[in-house]
Coordinates of C-alpha atoms and ligand atoms in Angstrom, one line a residue:
M1 CA -50.5 -9.2 -2.3
Q2 CA -50.3 -12.3 -4.4
I3 CA -49.7 -15.7 -2.8
A4 CA -46.3 -16.9 -3.8
T5 CA -44.0 -19.8 -2.8
L6 CA -41.2 -18.7 -0.7
D7 CA -37.6 -19.3 -1.9
E8 CA -35.5 -21.8 -0.1
A9 CA -33.3 -19.2 1.6
T10 CA -36.3 -17.5 3.2
I11 CA -37.9 -20.7 4.4
G12 CA -34.6 -21.6 6.0
K13 CA -34.3 -18.4 7.7
I14 CA -37.8 -18.5 9.0
S15 CA -37.7 -22.1 10.3
A16 CA -34.2 -21.5 11.8
G17 CA -36.0 -18.9 14.1
E18 CA -37.9 -21.6 15.7
V19 CA -34.9 -23.8 16.8
I20 CA -32.1 -21.1 17.0
E21 CA -32.9 -18.3 19.2
R22 CA -29.6 -17.3 20.3
P23 CA -25.9 -18.7 20.4
A24 CA -26.9 -21.0 23.4
S25 CA -29.5 -22.7 21.2
V26 CA -26.9 -23.5 18.7
V27 CA -24.5 -24.9 21.3
K28 CA -27.3 -27.0 22.7
E29 CA -28.1 -28.6 19.4
L30 CA -24.5 -29.2 18.5
V31 CA -23.8 -30.7 21.9
E32 CA -26.9 -33.0 21.6
N33 CA -25.7 -34.2 18.2
A34 CA -22.3 -35.0 19.7
L35 CA -23.9 -37.0 22.5
D36 CA -26.1 -38.8 20.0
A37 CA -22.8 -39.7 18.1
H38 CA -21.5 -41.4 21.3
A39 CA -18.8 -38.9 22.0
R40 CA -16.6 -39.5 25.1
A41 CA -15.2 -35.9 25.1
I42 CA -16.8 -32.7 24.0
V43 CA -14.8 -29.5 23.7
I44 CA -16.7 -26.2 23.1
D45 CA -15.0 -22.9 22.0
I46 CA -16.9 -19.7 22.2
V47 CA -15.7 -16.2 20.9
A48 CA -17.6 -13.0 21.7
G49 CA -20.6 -14.6 23.4
G50 CA -20.9 -16.9 20.4
K51 CA -21.6 -14.2 18.0
E52 CA -18.2 -14.6 16.3
L53 CA -17.7 -18.3 16.7
I54 CA -19.3 -21.3 18.3
R55 CA -17.2 -24.5 17.8
V56 CA -18.1 -28.0 19.2
R57 CA -15.7 -30.7 18.8
D58 CA -16.3 -34.3 19.6
D59 CA -14.7 -37.7 19.3
G60 CA -17.9 -39.6 18.3
D61 CA -19.0 -41.7 15.4
G62 CA -18.4 -39.0 12.7
I63 CA -20.4 -38.4 9.7
P64 CA -19.9 -40.6 6.6
P65 CA -18.7 -38.5 3.7
G66 CA -21.7 -39.5 1.6
E67 CA -24.0 -38.0 4.3
L68 CA -22.3 -34.7 4.9
L69 CA -24.4 -32.8 2.4
S70 CA -27.7 -34.2 3.6
A71 CA -26.8 -33.5 7.3
V72 CA -27.3 -29.8 6.6
E73 CA -30.6 -30.3 4.8
R74 CA -33.9 -29.9 6.5
H75 CA -35.7 -32.9 7.8
T76 CA -32.8 -35.1 7.4
T77 CA -32.0 -37.3 10.3
S78 CA -30.3 -40.7 10.9
K79 CA -32.1 -41.2 14.1
L80 CA -35.8 -41.7 13.2
Q81 CA -37.2 -43.7 10.3
S82 CA -40.9 -43.3 11.0
F83 CA -43.3 -41.5 13.3
E84 CA -43.8 -44.7 15.3
D85 CA -40.1 -44.5 16.5
L86 CA -40.8 -41.3 18.2
K87 CA -42.5 -43.3 21.0
Q88 CA -39.3 -45.2 21.9
L89 CA -36.9 -42.3 21.3
T90 CA -33.6 -42.6 23.0
S91 CA -31.7 -40.0 21.0
F92 CA -31.8 -36.2 21.5
G93 CA -32.2 -35.5 17.9
F94 CA -35.2 -36.7 15.7
R95 CA -36.5 -33.7 14.0
G96 CA -33.5 -33.3 11.5
E97 CA -33.6 -29.6 11.4
A98 CA -30.9 -28.3 13.7
L99 CA -28.0 -28.4 11.5
A100 CA -30.1 -27.1 8.6
S101 CA -31.2 -24.2 10.8
V102 CA -27.7 -23.4 12.0
A103 CA -26.5 -23.6 8.3
A104 CA -29.2 -21.1 7.3
V105 CA -28.1 -18.3 9.7
S106 CA -24.3 -18.8 9.9
D107 CA -21.0 -19.4 8.2
L108 CA -20.9 -23.1 9.0
Q109 CA -18.0 -25.4 8.6
I110 CA -18.2 -29.2 9.3
L111 CA -15.1 -31.3 9.6
S112 CA -15.7 -35.1 10.2
R113 CA -14.1 -38.4 10.1
T114 CA -15.6 -41.9 10.9
A115 CA -13.7 -44.7 12.3
A116 CA -14.1 -46.6 9.0
S117 CA -12.4 -43.8 7.0
R118 CA -8.8 -42.9 7.0
V119 CA -9.4 -39.4 5.7
G120 CA -11.7 -36.8 6.9
W121 CA -14.1 -34.7 5.0
Q122 CA -14.9 -31.0 5.1
L123 CA -18.0 -29.0 4.1
R124 CA -18.6 -25.4 4.2
S125 CA -22.0 -23.7 4.0
E126 CA -22.0 -19.8 4.0
F127 CA -25.5 -18.7 5.1
G128 CA -27.0 -21.4 3.0
R129 CA -24.5 -21.4 0.0
R130 CA -22.9 -24.8 0.1
S131 CA -19.5 -25.7 -1.2
R132 CA -18.7 -29.4 -2.3
P133 CA -17.3 -31.6 0.4
A134 CA -13.5 -31.8 0.3
Q135 CA -11.0 -34.3 1.6
T136 CA -8.8 -33.3 4.6
A137 CA -6.8 -34.6 7.4
A138 CA -8.9 -35.0 10.5
A139 CA -9.2 -36.8 13.9
Q140 CA -12.0 -39.2 14.4
G141 CA -15.2 -37.4 15.3
T142 CA -16.7 -34.2 14.2
S143 CA -15.9 -30.5 14.6
I144 CA -18.6 -28.1 13.7
A145 CA -18.0 -24.4 13.8
A146 CA -20.7 -21.7 13.3
R147 CA -19.3 -18.2 12.5
D148 CA -21.1 -14.8 12.4
L149 CA -24.3 -16.1 13.7
F150 CA -27.4 -14.2 12.4
A151 CA -25.3 -11.9 10.2
N152 CA -27.9 -12.4 7.6
V153 CA -30.8 -11.8 10.0
P154 CA -30.1 -8.3 11.4
A155 CA -33.3 -8.3 13.5
R156 CA -32.2 -11.3 15.4
R157 CA -28.6 -10.2 15.6
K158 CA -29.7 -7.0 17.2
F159 CA -31.9 -8.8 19.7
L160 CA -28.9 -10.6 21.2
R161 CA -27.6 -9.5 24.6
Q162 CA -24.1 -8.5 25.6
D163 CA -21.3 -11.1 25.0
A164 CA -21.0 -11.9 28.7
T165 CA -24.7 -12.5 28.9
E166 CA -24.8 -14.8 25.9
A167 CA -21.7 -16.6 27.3
G168 CA -23.6 -17.1 30.6
Y169 CA -26.4 -18.7 28.8
I170 CA -23.9 -21.0 27.0
Q171 CA -22.4 -21.9 30.2
R172 CA -25.7 -23.0 31.7
V173 CA -26.3 -25.4 28.7
I174 CA -22.9 -27.0 29.1
G175 CA -23.3 -27.2 32.9
A176 CA -26.5 -29.0 32.5
Y177 CA -25.3 -31.5 30.0
A178 CA -22.0 -32.0 31.8
L179 CA -24.2 -33.0 34.9
A180 CA -26.5 -35.2 32.8
F181 CA -23.5 -37.0 31.4
P182 CA -20.8 -37.4 34.1
A183 CA -19.1 -40.1 32.1
I184 CA -18.4 -37.7 29.3
R185 CA -15.6 -35.1 29.5
F186 CA -16.6 -31.5 28.8
E187 CA -14.5 -28.5 28.4
L188 CA -15.9 -25.1 27.7
N189 CA -13.5 -22.3 26.6
I190 CA -14.7 -18.7 26.4
D191 CA -12.6 -16.2 24.6
G192 CA -9.7 -18.6 25.0
K193 CA -10.2 -19.2 28.8
T194 CA -11.4 -22.5 30.1
V195 CA -14.4 -21.7 32.3
L196 CA -15.8 -25.2 32.9
T197 CA -14.3 -28.7 32.9
T198 CA -15.5 -32.0 34.0
D199 CA -13.4 -35.2 34.3
G200 CA -15.7 -37.6 32.6
A201 CA -14.9 -40.1 35.5
G202 CA -18.6 -41.0 35.5
D203 CA -19.5 -39.8 39.0
L204 CA -22.1 -37.1 39.4
A205 CA -20.4 -35.6 42.6
S206 CA -17.2 -34.9 40.7
A207 CA -19.1 -33.5 37.7
A208 CA -20.8 -31.2 40.2
V209 CA -17.4 -30.0 41.4
G210 CA -16.6 -29.0 37.7
V211 CA -20.0 -27.2 37.2
F212 CA -20.8 -25.7 40.5
G213 CA -17.3 -25.3 42.1
A214 CA -15.9 -27.4 45.1
N215 CA -17.5 -25.2 47.7
V216 CA -21.1 -25.6 46.5
A217 CA -20.5 -29.2 45.6
A218 CA -19.4 -30.0 49.1
Q219 CA -22.9 -28.9 50.3
M220 CA -24.9 -31.0 48.0
V221 CA -26.2 -34.4 48.9
P222 CA -27.3 -37.3 46.9
M223 CA -31.0 -38.5 46.7
T224 CA -32.8 -41.3 44.9
E225 CA -36.3 -42.5 45.0
V226 CA -38.2 -45.0 42.8
A227 CA -41.9 -45.2 42.4
D228 CA -43.2 -48.4 41.0
D229 CA -46.1 -47.9 38.8
D230 CA -48.6 -50.7 39.8
E231 CA -50.9 -50.0 36.9
H232 CA -48.3 -50.9 34.4
G233 CA -46.2 -53.2 36.5
D234 CA -42.9 -51.4 35.6
A235 CA -40.7 -48.9 37.2
G236 CA -42.8 -45.9 36.6
V237 CA -40.4 -43.1 37.8
R238 CA -37.0 -42.9 39.1
V239 CA -35.7 -39.6 40.6
A240 CA -32.0 -39.3 41.2
G241 CA -29.5 -36.5 41.7
L242 CA -27.8 -34.0 44.0
I243 CA -29.6 -31.4 45.9
G244 CA -28.1 -28.4 47.8
L245 CA -28.4 -28.2 51.6
P246 CA -30.5 -25.3 52.7
T247 CA -27.1 -23.6 53.6
I248 CA -26.6 -22.8 49.8
T249 CA -29.3 -20.9 48.0
R250 CA -29.5 -18.6 45.0
G251 CA -31.6 -15.6 44.1
N252 CA -32.9 -17.2 41.0
R253 CA -33.5 -20.7 39.5
Q254 CA -30.4 -20.7 37.3
Q255 CA -28.8 -23.4 39.3
L256 CA -31.8 -25.6 39.5
I257 CA -31.3 -28.2 36.8
L258 CA -34.0 -30.5 35.8
L259 CA -33.3 -33.5 33.4
V260 CA -35.8 -36.0 32.0
N261 CA -34.1 -39.0 30.7
R262 CA -31.0 -36.8 30.8
R263 CA -32.5 -34.3 28.5
W264 CA -32.3 -30.7 29.9
I265 CA -35.8 -29.4 30.3
E266 CA -37.9 -26.6 31.6
N267 CA -40.9 -27.6 33.8
R268 CA -42.5 -25.2 36.2
S269 CA -44.3 -27.9 38.1
L270 CA -41.2 -30.0 38.7
A271 CA -39.3 -26.9 39.8
F272 CA -42.1 -26.1 42.1
A273 CA -42.2 -29.6 43.6
L274 CA -38.5 -29.2 44.3
E275 CA -38.7 -25.7 45.8
Q276 CA -41.7 -26.9 47.9
S277 CA -39.3 -29.5 49.6
Y278 CA -37.3 -26.6 50.9
H279 CA -40.3 -24.9 52.4
T280 CA -39.5 -23.4 55.7
L281 CA -35.8 -24.5 55.5
I282 CA -34.7 -21.7 53.2
M283 CA -35.8 -18.1 53.0
V284 CA -38.7 -17.0 50.8
G285 CA -37.4 -15.7 47.5
R286 CA -34.2 -18.0 47.6
Y287 CA -33.9 -20.9 45.4
P288 CA -32.1 -24.2 45.8
V289 CA -29.1 -25.4 43.8
A290 CA -29.8 -28.9 42.5
V291 CA -29.5 -31.3 39.6
V292 CA -32.2 -33.8 39.3
N293 CA -32.7 -36.5 36.7
V294 CA -36.1 -38.0 36.2
T295 CA -36.1 -41.4 34.4
V296 CA -39.4 -42.5 32.8
P297 CA -40.0 -45.1 30.1
P298 CA -39.6 -43.1 26.8
D299 CA -43.2 -43.9 25.8
R300 CA -44.5 -42.1 29.0
V301 CA -43.1 -38.7 28.2
D302 CA -43.6 -36.6 25.0
V303 CA -40.6 -34.5 24.1
N304 CA -42.1 -33.3 20.8
V305 CA -44.0 -30.5 22.4
H306 CA -41.8 -27.6 21.2
P307 CA -39.1 -27.4 18.4
T308 CA -36.4 -26.7 21.0
K309 CA -37.5 -29.9 22.9
R310 CA -37.1 -28.1 26.3
E311 CA -40.7 -28.7 27.2
V312 CA -42.0 -32.2 27.9
R313 CA -45.3 -33.6 28.9
F314 CA -45.6 -36.6 31.0
T315 CA -48.3 -39.3 30.9
D316 CA -48.5 -39.2 34.7
E317 CA -47.2 -35.8 35.9
R318 CA -48.6 -36.4 39.4
L319 CA -46.5 -39.5 40.1
V320 CA -43.4 -37.6 38.9
F321 CA -44.2 -34.7 41.0
S322 CA -44.7 -36.7 44.1
T323 CA -41.8 -38.9 43.7
L324 CA -39.5 -36.0 43.4
Q325 CA -41.0 -34.3 46.4
R326 CA -40.7 -37.3 48.6
A327 CA -37.2 -37.8 47.6
A328 CA -36.1 -34.2 48.2
R329 CA -37.9 -33.6 51.4
G330 CA -36.7 -36.9 53.0
T331 CA -33.2 -36.1 52.0
L332 CA -33.3 -32.6 53.3
L333 CA -34.8 -33.6 56.7
Q334 CA -32.1 -36.1 57.1
H335 CA -29.3 -33.8 56.3
T336 CA -30.1 -30.4 57.5
P337 CA -27.1 -30.0 59.8
A338 CA -26.7 -27.5 62.5
Q339 CA -25.4 -24.4 60.7
A340 CA -21.7 -24.9 61.0
V341 CA -19.8 -21.8 61.9
P342 CA -17.3 -21.0 59.2
L343 CA -14.3 -20.4 61.3
M344 CA -10.9 -21.1 59.8
I345 CA -11.3 -24.8 58.9
D346 CA -9.0 -27.4 57.8
S347 CA -9.0 -28.7 54.3
P348 CA -6.3 -29.4 52.0
L349 CA -4.8 -26.0 52.2
S350 CA -2.3 -24.5 49.8
S351 CA 0.9 -23.8 51.6
D352 CA 0.5 -20.1 51.4
T353 CA -2.8 -20.2 53.2
V354 CA -1.2 -22.3 55.9
Q355 CA 1.6 -19.6 56.1
R356 CA -0.9 -16.8 56.3
R357 CA -2.8 -18.5 59.1
M358 CA 0.4 -19.3 61.1
A359 CA 1.3 -15.6 60.8
L360 CA -2.0 -14.7 62.5
A361 CA -1.3 -13.6 65.9
N362 CA -3.5 -14.8 68.7
P363 CA -5.2 -11.5 69.5
E364 CA -6.2 -11.1 65.9
R365 CA -7.8 -14.6 66.0
V366 CA -9.9 -13.6 68.9
R367 CA -11.1 -10.6 67.1
T368 CA -12.0 -12.6 64.0
A369 CA -13.9 -15.2 65.7
P370 CA -16.8 -12.9 66.8
A371 CA -16.8 -11.3 63.4
L372 CA -17.3 -14.7 61.9
F373 CA -20.0 -15.6 64.3
A374 CA -21.8 -12.6 63.2
H375 CA -21.5 -13.7 59.6
S376 CA -24.1 -16.4 59.1
D377 CA -23.3 -16.9 55.4
R378 CA -26.8 -17.6 54.4
D379 CA -26.3 -18.2 50.9
G380 CA -22.8 -19.7 51.1
T381 CA -21.5 -17.6 48.2
T382 CA -19.1 -15.6 50.2
P383 CA -17.2 -18.1 52.2
I384 CA -14.6 -16.7 54.5
D385 CA -11.1 -17.9 54.0
D386 CA -12.0 -21.1 52.3
P387 CA -14.2 -22.7 54.9
V388 CA -15.2 -26.1 54.3
R389 CA -18.3 -26.9 56.1
T390 CA -18.8 -29.8 58.5
P391 CA -20.1 -32.4 56.2
A392 CA -23.7 -33.4 56.6
T393 CA -23.9 -35.9 59.3
G394 CA -27.1 -37.7 58.3
E395 CA -28.4 -36.8 61.8
P396 CA -31.9 -35.6 61.5
D397 CA -32.4 -34.2 65.0
I398 CA -30.4 -31.9 67.1
P399 CA -28.4 -33.6 69.9
L400 CA -29.2 -33.4 73.6
L401 CA -27.9 -30.0 74.8
R402 CA -26.9 -28.8 78.3
V403 CA -27.8 -25.2 78.8
L404 CA -25.0 -23.0 80.0
G405 CA -26.4 -19.5 79.8
Q406 CA -27.7 -16.7 77.6
V407 CA -25.8 -14.2 75.5
S408 CA -27.3 -10.7 74.9
G409 CA -30.6 -12.0 76.2
T410 CA -31.1 -13.5 72.7
Y411 CA -29.0 -16.5 72.3
I412 CA -29.0 -19.6 74.5
I413 CA -25.5 -21.1 74.8
A414 CA -25.3 -24.8 75.2
E415 CA -22.9 -27.7 75.3
G416 CA -23.4 -30.8 73.3
P417 CA -21.8 -34.0 72.5
D418 CA -19.5 -32.2 70.0
G419 CA -18.6 -28.7 71.2
M420 CA -20.6 -25.6 71.6
Y421 CA -24.1 -24.5 70.3
L422 CA -25.7 -21.2 70.1
V423 CA -29.4 -21.2 69.8
D424 CA -31.5 -18.2 68.5
Q425 CA -34.3 -18.2 71.2
H426 CA -36.8 -16.4 69.0
A427 CA -36.1 -18.5 65.9
A428 CA -36.2 -21.7 68.0
H429 CA -39.4 -20.7 69.6
E430 CA -41.0 -19.7 66.3
R431 CA -40.1 -23.1 64.9
I432 CA -41.6 -24.9 67.9
L433 CA -44.9 -22.9 67.8
L434 CA -45.3 -23.4 64.0
E435 CA -45.0 -27.1 64.3
K436 CA -47.3 -27.3 67.2
V437 CA -50.0 -25.3 65.5
L438 CA -49.6 -27.2 62.3
K439 CA -49.8 -30.6 64.0
L440 CA -52.9 -29.7 66.1
F441 CA -54.5 -28.3 62.8
A442 CA -53.8 -31.5 61.0
R443 CA -55.5 -33.3 63.8
G444 CA -58.4 -31.0 63.4
S445 CA -58.0 -29.5 66.9
A446 CA -56.6 -26.0 66.9
E447 CA -56.2 -25.1 70.6
S448 CA -57.8 -21.9 71.5
Q449 CA -58.2 -19.9 74.7
Q450 CA -61.4 -18.0 75.6
L451 CA -60.8 -14.5 77.0
L452 CA -62.5 -13.7 80.2
E453 CA -63.9 -10.6 78.7
P454 CA -64.0 -9.8 74.9
L455 CA -61.3 -7.3 74.1
V456 CA -62.4 -4.5 71.7
I457 CA -59.6 -3.7 69.2
D458 CA -59.6 -0.6 66.9
L459 CA -58.4 -1.6 63.5
S460 CA -57.3 0.4 60.4
P461 CA -59.4 0.0 57.3
E462 CA -56.6 -2.3 55.8
Q463 CA -56.5 -4.4 58.9
L464 CA -60.3 -4.8 58.9
A465 CA -60.3 -5.9 55.3
T466 CA -57.5 -8.5 56.1
A467 CA -59.5 -9.7 59.1
E468 CA -62.4 -10.2 56.8
S469 CA -60.6 -11.9 54.0
A470 CA -58.6 -14.2 56.2
D471 CA -61.5 -14.9 58.7
E472 CA -61.7 -18.6 57.9
E473 CA -57.9 -19.1 58.5
L474 CA -58.0 -17.0 61.6
R475 CA -60.8 -19.1 63.0
Q476 CA -59.0 -22.3 62.1
L477 CA -56.1 -21.1 64.1
G478 CA -58.2 -20.3 67.2
F479 CA -58.9 -16.6 66.8
E480 CA -62.5 -15.5 67.3
L481 CA -63.1 -12.0 66.0
Q482 CA -66.4 -10.4 65.6
P483 CA -67.4 -7.0 64.0
F484 CA -68.0 -4.5 66.8
G485 CA -69.2 -1.1 65.7
Q486 CA -67.3 1.2 63.3
G487 CA -63.6 0.1 62.7
S488 CA -63.4 -2.2 65.7
V489 CA -63.6 -5.8 66.4
A490 CA -64.4 -7.8 69.5
L491 CA -61.7 -10.5 70.2
R492 CA -63.3 -13.4 72.1
S493 CA -60.6 -16.0 71.9
I494 CA -57.0 -16.5 70.8
P495 CA -54.8 -19.4 69.9
A496 CA -53.4 -21.1 72.9
I497 CA -49.9 -20.5 71.7
M498 CA -50.5 -16.8 72.0
A499 CA -51.4 -17.0 75.6
R500 CA -48.5 -15.1 77.0
K501 CA -48.8 -12.1 74.7
D502 CA -50.7 -8.8 74.8
P503 CA -53.6 -9.9 72.4
T504 CA -54.3 -6.4 71.2
K505 CA -50.9 -5.5 70.0
T506 CA -50.3 -9.1 68.7
V507 CA -53.4 -9.3 66.7
S508 CA -52.9 -6.0 65.1
A509 CA -49.3 -6.8 64.2
I510 CA -50.4 -10.3 62.6
L511 CA -53.2 -8.5 60.5
D512 CA -50.5 -6.1 59.3
E513 CA -48.3 -8.7 58.2
I514 CA -50.8 -11.0 56.6
G515 CA -52.0 -7.9 54.8
R516 CA -48.5 -7.4 53.4
G517 CA -48.8 -10.8 51.8
G518 CA -47.4 -13.0 54.4
R519 CA -45.5 -16.2 53.5
G520 CA -46.3 -19.9 53.1
T521 CA -47.8 -22.0 50.5
S522 CA -51.5 -21.3 51.5
R523 CA -53.0 -18.5 53.4
F524 CA -53.6 -20.7 56.3
E525 CA -49.8 -21.4 56.5
A526 CA -49.2 -17.7 56.1
V527 CA -51.5 -16.9 59.0
A528 CA -49.9 -19.8 61.1
M529 CA -46.4 -18.6 60.4
T530 CA -47.2 -15.0 61.3
T531 CA -49.0 -16.1 64.5
A532 CA -46.1 -18.3 65.4
C533 CA -43.6 -15.4 64.9
H534 CA -45.6 -13.0 66.8
S535 CA -46.3 -15.5 69.6
A536 CA -42.7 -16.5 70.0
I537 CA -40.5 -15.1 72.7
R538 CA -38.6 -12.0 71.5
A539 CA -34.9 -11.4 71.2
G540 CA -33.6 -9.5 74.2
Q541 CA -36.0 -11.3 76.7
T542 CA -34.1 -12.6 79.7
L543 CA -34.9 -16.3 80.3
S544 CA -34.4 -18.5 83.3
L545 CA -32.3 -21.6 83.1
S546 CA -35.4 -23.8 83.4
E547 CA -37.2 -21.8 80.5
M548 CA -34.1 -22.2 78.4
R549 CA -34.1 -25.9 79.1
E550 CA -37.6 -26.3 78.2
L551 CA -37.2 -24.4 75.0
L552 CA -34.4 -26.8 73.9
T553 CA -36.4 -29.8 74.9
Q554 CA -39.2 -28.6 72.8
L555 CA -36.9 -27.9 70.0
E556 CA -35.4 -31.4 70.0
G557 CA -38.9 -32.7 69.5
C558 CA -39.3 -30.8 66.2
T559 CA -39.3 -32.3 62.8
A560 CA -37.2 -29.6 61.3
P561 CA -35.5 -28.1 64.3
R562 CA -32.6 -26.4 62.5
A563 CA -34.5 -23.6 60.7
C564 CA -37.1 -21.2 61.9
A565 CA -40.4 -20.7 60.0
H566 CA -38.8 -18.2 57.7
G567 CA -35.8 -20.5 56.9
R568 CA -33.3 -18.7 59.2
P569 CA -31.1 -21.0 61.1
T570 CA -32.0 -21.6 64.7
I571 CA -28.7 -23.2 65.8
L572 CA -24.9 -22.4 65.2
H573 CA -22.5 -25.0 66.1
L574 CA -18.8 -24.7 67.0
S575 CA -17.4 -28.2 67.1
Q576 CA -14.9 -29.5 69.5
D577 CA -12.5 -29.8 66.6
E578 CA -12.9 -26.2 65.6
L579 CA -12.5 -25.1 69.2
E580 CA -9.2 -26.8 69.6
R581 CA -7.9 -25.5 66.3
Q582 CA -9.0 -21.9 67.2
F583 CA -7.0 -22.1 70.5
S584 CA -4.1 -23.7 68.8
R585 CA -4.3 -26.9 70.8
R586 CA -3.7 -28.9 67.6
Ligands
ADP1 P1 -31.1 -34.6 14.3 O1 -30.2 -34.5 15.4 O2 -32.5 -34.3 14.6 O3 -31.0 -35.9 13.5 P2 -29.6 -32.6 13.0 O4 -29.9 -31.5 12.0 O5 -29.2 -32.0 14.4 O6 -30.8 -33.5 13.2 O7 -28.5 -33.4 12.5 C1 -28.6 -34.1 11.2 C2 -27.8 -35.4 11.1 O8 -26.4 -35.0 11.1 C3 -27.9 -36.3 12.3 O9 -29.0 -37.1 12.2 C4 -26.6 -37.0 12.3 O10 -26.6 -38.1 11.4 C5 -25.7 -36.1 11.7 N1 -24.7 -35.4 12.7 C6 -24.9 -34.1 13.1 N2 -24.0 -33.8 14.1 C7 -23.2 -34.9 14.2 C8 -22.1 -35.3 15.0 N3 -21.5 -34.3 15.9 N4 -21.6 -36.5 14.9 C9 -22.1 -37.4 14.1 N5 -23.2 -37.1 13.3 C10 -23.7 -35.9 13.3
MG2 MG1 -29.7 -32.9 16.5

């Protein structure tokens, strides 16, 4: 084939592909433009997942009539004069290609008026065919509507997902920017229904109510951390945001929102830093809800890594990483409260809820109570009867508890300064042992116990392979295993924490579990967790009063006493207040 210069329309379609992948990309670009134009309120209307209509209206600076045409041309921007400016960038846009890209693949209509002008101007560009700007009445600001996205690029259009899925992506974009800019009012309407609004009052917590809902927002706590950069003598990194308590988690990372200088970004290593902070506080495979803004001087971060600007590169990624982790971990340890039991709790109730509750006869209440106890509501997404959790107390430790007895040979029932506590004996002991082992290991002195006589254990081929590959970690923990003829090992010593167990069965169970993958951030941790789990007292084991007291005393000494090694809660709390309410004393 001959080499030929592509025509304008083809060039436009090709480069549009880089910036505009789907309706949500159009929404992101239009919203960023509105933010760059100093909007105070932004309203977004979506029809059919954005395939029929995407409209973003703002009350910002507006586009001067003389610039309307150039706004939709490629590489035209009002935000950047030279390459040098890129280093001190404070606007979202700078590449000058978003509007041109949207214009190339949609039926675009721009309506805009600046403060200086008494009339507005309108421009239409149908898949690249531009009309002349025409005068029209308009409010100050800009309204940009893109219709029939990708109608001229069938391959792209076909690749779009169902309307609801595309609408979901759009909602994420708006949620992220609404959280990045709490002082700006956002409204998102999908097929005529308002699905997200924020009040623009300027406060992150109230923006979070708009984006995550009141129930989730009530379980998020603020964090901030500043790391001064000695080398440069300026504030190197500032991390601020709201992070979800371990009581609310999700099955994916969709509600983990990362912003850098208020730009919504994707960054695996920052997400990982945050997730690490929840380590052992939430279950493996669950993800936190959070919104975190990292502020760094603009010349210390490169946002021009990718056309969509969602990837960034930091000059000092390690400093950002560690600052975020310190902020999050510290905040979590301070706030992790006893799992409050979601009984029927008090909150500004609607009158019909109050009536429903009053109608509840007492026997029924008694029946509901155990059912609610059974419901641990681990991810907080299915609250019963509008529960509002006891707000985080800021109390890092568990209070001093007085043991009353044992329920089902599994739960220790205790009284504390504020009501009643139920402790899962296995989960609690597992937490105690894990911390003990990790602490000793950090000091370089795993405690092991020599067996009087070596024990010969028969292992399956899988178990043998695991014993071999995890040999080093097992040794570090205090296991001493030696090959002993075919398919067997001789066990000479065990970790001291395992002392009360039958070593044969426990070692075999531990090898099975590590072989299945185990948990933890390192293999050592996986082995430590598994060992702690298998060394801990079991559910169903009767304990004496003094054993229970000892267990609680040790739990009080833990750094993160409220969750077991797997992130399950160790304690449920029924406050004095709740007790009185349940028995209608108030
Ligand atoms: P960039 O944002 O990179 O400058 P765009 O193609 O997104 O490029 O926009 C081109 C130009 O159009 C912007 O530089 C700005 O001057 C103008 N513009 C676009 N949207 C708006 C808006 N909502 N309000 C005011 N000006 C706008
Ligand atoms: Mg732009």
